[in-house]
mmCIF file of C-alpha atoms in Angstrom:
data_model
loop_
_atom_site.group_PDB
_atom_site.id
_atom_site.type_symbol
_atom_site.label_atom_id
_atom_site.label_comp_id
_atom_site.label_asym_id
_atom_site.label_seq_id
_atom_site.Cartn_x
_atom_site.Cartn_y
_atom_site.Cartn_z
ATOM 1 C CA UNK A 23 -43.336 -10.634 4.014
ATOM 2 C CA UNK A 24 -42.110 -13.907 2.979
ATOM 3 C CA UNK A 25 -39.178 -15.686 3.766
ATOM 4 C CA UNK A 26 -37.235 -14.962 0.518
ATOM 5 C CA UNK A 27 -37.768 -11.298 0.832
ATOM 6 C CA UNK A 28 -36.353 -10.981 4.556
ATOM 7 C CA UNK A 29 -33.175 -13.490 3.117
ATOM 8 C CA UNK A 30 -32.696 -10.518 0.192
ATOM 9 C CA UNK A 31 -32.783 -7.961 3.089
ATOM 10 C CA UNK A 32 -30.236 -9.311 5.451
ATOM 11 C CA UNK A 33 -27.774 -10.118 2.621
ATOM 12 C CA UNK A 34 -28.520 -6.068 1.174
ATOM 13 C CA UNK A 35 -27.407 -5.530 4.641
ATOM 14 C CA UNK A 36 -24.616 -7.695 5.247
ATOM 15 C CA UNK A 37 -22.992 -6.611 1.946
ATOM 16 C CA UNK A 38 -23.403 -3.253 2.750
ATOM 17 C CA UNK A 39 -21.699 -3.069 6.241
ATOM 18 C CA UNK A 40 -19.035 -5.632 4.407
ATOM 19 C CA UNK A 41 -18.703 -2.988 1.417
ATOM 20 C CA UNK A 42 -18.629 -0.050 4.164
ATOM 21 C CA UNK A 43 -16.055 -1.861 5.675
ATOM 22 C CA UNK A 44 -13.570 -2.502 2.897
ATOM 23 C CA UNK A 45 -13.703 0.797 1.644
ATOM 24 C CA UNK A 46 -12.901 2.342 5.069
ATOM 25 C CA UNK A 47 -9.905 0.287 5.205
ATOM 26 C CA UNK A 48 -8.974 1.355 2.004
ATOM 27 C CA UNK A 49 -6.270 3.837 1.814
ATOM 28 C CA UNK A 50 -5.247 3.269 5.786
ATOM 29 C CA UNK A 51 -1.722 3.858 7.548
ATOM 30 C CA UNK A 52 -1.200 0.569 9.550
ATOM 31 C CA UNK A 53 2.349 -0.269 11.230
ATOM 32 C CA UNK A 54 4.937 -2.255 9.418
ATOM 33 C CA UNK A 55 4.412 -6.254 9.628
ATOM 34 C CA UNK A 56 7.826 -7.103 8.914
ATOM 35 C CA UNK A 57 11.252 -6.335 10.332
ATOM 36 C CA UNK A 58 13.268 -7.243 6.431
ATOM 37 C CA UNK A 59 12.331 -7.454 2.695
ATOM 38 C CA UNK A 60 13.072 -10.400 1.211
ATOM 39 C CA UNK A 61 16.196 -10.348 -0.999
ATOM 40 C CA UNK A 62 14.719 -9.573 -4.276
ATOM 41 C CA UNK A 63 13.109 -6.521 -2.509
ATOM 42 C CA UNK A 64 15.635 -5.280 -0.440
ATOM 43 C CA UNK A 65 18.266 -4.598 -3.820
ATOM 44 C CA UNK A 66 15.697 -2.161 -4.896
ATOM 45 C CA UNK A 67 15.527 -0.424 -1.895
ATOM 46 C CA UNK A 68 17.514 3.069 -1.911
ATOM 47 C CA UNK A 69 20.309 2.962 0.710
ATOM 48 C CA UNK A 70 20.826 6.893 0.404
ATOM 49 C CA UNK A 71 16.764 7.821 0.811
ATOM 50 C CA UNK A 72 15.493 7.739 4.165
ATOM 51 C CA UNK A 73 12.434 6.618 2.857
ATOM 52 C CA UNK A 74 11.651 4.046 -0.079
ATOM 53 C CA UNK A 75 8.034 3.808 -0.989
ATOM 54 C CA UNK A 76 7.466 0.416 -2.365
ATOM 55 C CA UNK A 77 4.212 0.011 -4.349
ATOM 56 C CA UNK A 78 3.023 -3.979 -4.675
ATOM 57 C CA UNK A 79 1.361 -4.117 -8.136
ATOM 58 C CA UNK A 80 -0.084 -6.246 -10.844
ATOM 59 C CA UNK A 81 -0.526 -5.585 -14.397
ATOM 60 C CA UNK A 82 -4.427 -6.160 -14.415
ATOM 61 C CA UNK A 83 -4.867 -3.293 -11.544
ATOM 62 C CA UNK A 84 -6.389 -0.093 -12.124
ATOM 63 C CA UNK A 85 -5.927 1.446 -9.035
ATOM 64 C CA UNK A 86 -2.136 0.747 -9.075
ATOM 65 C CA UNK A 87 -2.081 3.182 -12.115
ATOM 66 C CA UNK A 88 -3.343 6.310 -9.877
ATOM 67 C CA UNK A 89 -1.029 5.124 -6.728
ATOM 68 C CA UNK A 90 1.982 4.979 -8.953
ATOM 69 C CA UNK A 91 1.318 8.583 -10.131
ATOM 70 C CA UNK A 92 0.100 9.863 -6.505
ATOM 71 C CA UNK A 93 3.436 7.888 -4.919
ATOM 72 C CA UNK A 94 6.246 9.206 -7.781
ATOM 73 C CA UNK A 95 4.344 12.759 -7.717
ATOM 74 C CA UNK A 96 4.864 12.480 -3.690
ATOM 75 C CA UNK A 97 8.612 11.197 -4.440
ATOM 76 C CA UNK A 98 10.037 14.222 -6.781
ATOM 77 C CA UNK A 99 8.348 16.758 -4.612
ATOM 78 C CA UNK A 100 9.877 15.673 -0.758
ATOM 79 C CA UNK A 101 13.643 15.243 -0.138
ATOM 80 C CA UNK A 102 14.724 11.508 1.309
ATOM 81 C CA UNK A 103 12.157 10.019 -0.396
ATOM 82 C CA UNK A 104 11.874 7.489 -3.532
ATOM 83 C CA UNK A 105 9.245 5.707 -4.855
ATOM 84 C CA UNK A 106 9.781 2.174 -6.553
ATOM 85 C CA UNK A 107 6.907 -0.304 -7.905
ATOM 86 C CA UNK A 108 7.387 -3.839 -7.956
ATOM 87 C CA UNK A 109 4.863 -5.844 -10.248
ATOM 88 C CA UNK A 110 3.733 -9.519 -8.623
ATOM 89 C CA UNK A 111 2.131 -10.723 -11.490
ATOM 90 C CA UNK A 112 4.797 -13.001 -12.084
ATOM 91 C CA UNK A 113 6.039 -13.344 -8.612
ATOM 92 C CA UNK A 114 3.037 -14.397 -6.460
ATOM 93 C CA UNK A 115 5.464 -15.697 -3.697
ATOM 94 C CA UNK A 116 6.900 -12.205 -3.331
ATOM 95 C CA UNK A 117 3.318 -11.181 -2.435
ATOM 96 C CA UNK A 118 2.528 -14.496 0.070
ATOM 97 C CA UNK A 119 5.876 -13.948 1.768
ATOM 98 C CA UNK A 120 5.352 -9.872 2.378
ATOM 99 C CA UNK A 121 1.517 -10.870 3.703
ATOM 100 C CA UNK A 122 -0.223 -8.690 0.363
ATOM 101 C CA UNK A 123 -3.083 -9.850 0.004
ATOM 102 C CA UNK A 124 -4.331 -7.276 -2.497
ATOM 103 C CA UNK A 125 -3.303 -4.534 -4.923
ATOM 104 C CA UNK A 126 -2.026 -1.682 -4.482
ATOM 105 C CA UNK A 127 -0.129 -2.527 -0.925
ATOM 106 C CA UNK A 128 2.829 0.608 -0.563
ATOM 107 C CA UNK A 129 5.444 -0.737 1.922
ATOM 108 C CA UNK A 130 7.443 2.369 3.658
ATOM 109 C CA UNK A 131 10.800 1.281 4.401
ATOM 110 C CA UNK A 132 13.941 2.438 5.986
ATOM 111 C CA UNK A 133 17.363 2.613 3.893
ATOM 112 C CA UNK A 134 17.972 -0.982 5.299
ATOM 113 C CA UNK A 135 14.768 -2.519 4.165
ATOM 114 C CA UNK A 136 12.934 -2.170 7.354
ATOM 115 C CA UNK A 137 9.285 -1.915 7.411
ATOM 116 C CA UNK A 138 8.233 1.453 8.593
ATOM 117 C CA UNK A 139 4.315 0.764 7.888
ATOM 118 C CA UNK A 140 2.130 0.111 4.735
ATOM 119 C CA UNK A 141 -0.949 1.588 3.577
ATOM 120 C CA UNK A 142 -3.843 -1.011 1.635
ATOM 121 C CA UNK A 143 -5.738 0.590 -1.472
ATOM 122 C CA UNK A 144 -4.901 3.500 -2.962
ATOM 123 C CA UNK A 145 -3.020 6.310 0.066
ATOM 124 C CA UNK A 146 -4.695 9.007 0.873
ATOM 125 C CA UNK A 147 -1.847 11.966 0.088
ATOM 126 C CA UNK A 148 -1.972 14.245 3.041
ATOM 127 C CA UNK A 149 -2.263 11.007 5.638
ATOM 128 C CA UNK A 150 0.664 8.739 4.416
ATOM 129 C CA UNK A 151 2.982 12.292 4.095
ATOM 130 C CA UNK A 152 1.834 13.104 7.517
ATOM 131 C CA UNK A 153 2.914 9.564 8.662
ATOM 132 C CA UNK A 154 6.238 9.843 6.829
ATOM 133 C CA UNK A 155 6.863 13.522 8.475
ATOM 134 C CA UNK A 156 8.860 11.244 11.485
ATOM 135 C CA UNK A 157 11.060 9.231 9.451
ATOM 136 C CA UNK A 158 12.243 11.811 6.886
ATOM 137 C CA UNK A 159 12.935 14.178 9.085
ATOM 138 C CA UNK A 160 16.578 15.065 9.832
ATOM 139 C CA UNK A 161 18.347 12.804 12.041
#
């Protein structure tokens, strides 16, 4: 084999284990990075839910089209939580100061703004509800 062929080979591999990668991460329950939304943020979150869902969009996003349905569908169907989506198109320094990075980001946050966690990609349904179980729960 000749040089050029074992160069296409390793970068078929790299991307692949790269591509692997991303797409695990994709849909992932992480903890919260940050202890309060910035101001324009924190108006929109519910003081009477005890769970805001905060979707990070942009207008040229496809998948922020089925994680607004899959969040609002999640929203009317379980008590103490609401589901707002913020578009970033024309606020880029929202995203830079919240650490988003890309689109769809869902920030879970307490009725004072708190970050509870935040899922990347689109959320898988049954994992995010099973990681909000704790915080809607009756106090």
């Amino acid at each position: 084999m000749t040089t050029g062929t074992w160069v296409l080979i390793g970068t078929l591999a790299l991307a692949s284990v790269a591509g692997l990668a991303w797409r695990r991460s994709q849909g992932r329950v992480r903890a919260g990075k940050m202890s309060s939304l910035p101001a324009e943020l924190r108006k929109l979150v519910d003081p009477g839910s005890r769970v805001t869902l905060l979707q990070i969009s942009t207008t040229f996003c496809a998948p922020c089209r089925h994680t607004r349905l899959l969040l609002s569908d999640l929203a009317d169907k379980t008590e103490g939580l609401r589901h707002i989506d913020f578009d970033v198109t024309d606020h880029p320094e929202v995203a830079t100061s919240l650490g988003v990075l890309t689109t769809p980001t869902t920030l879970a946050v307490d009725s004072q703004g708190v970050e509870l966690m935040r899922v990347g990609g689109v959320p898988k349904r049954e994992t995010l509800l099973d990681a909000l179980r704790p915080h809607l729960a009756p106090e």
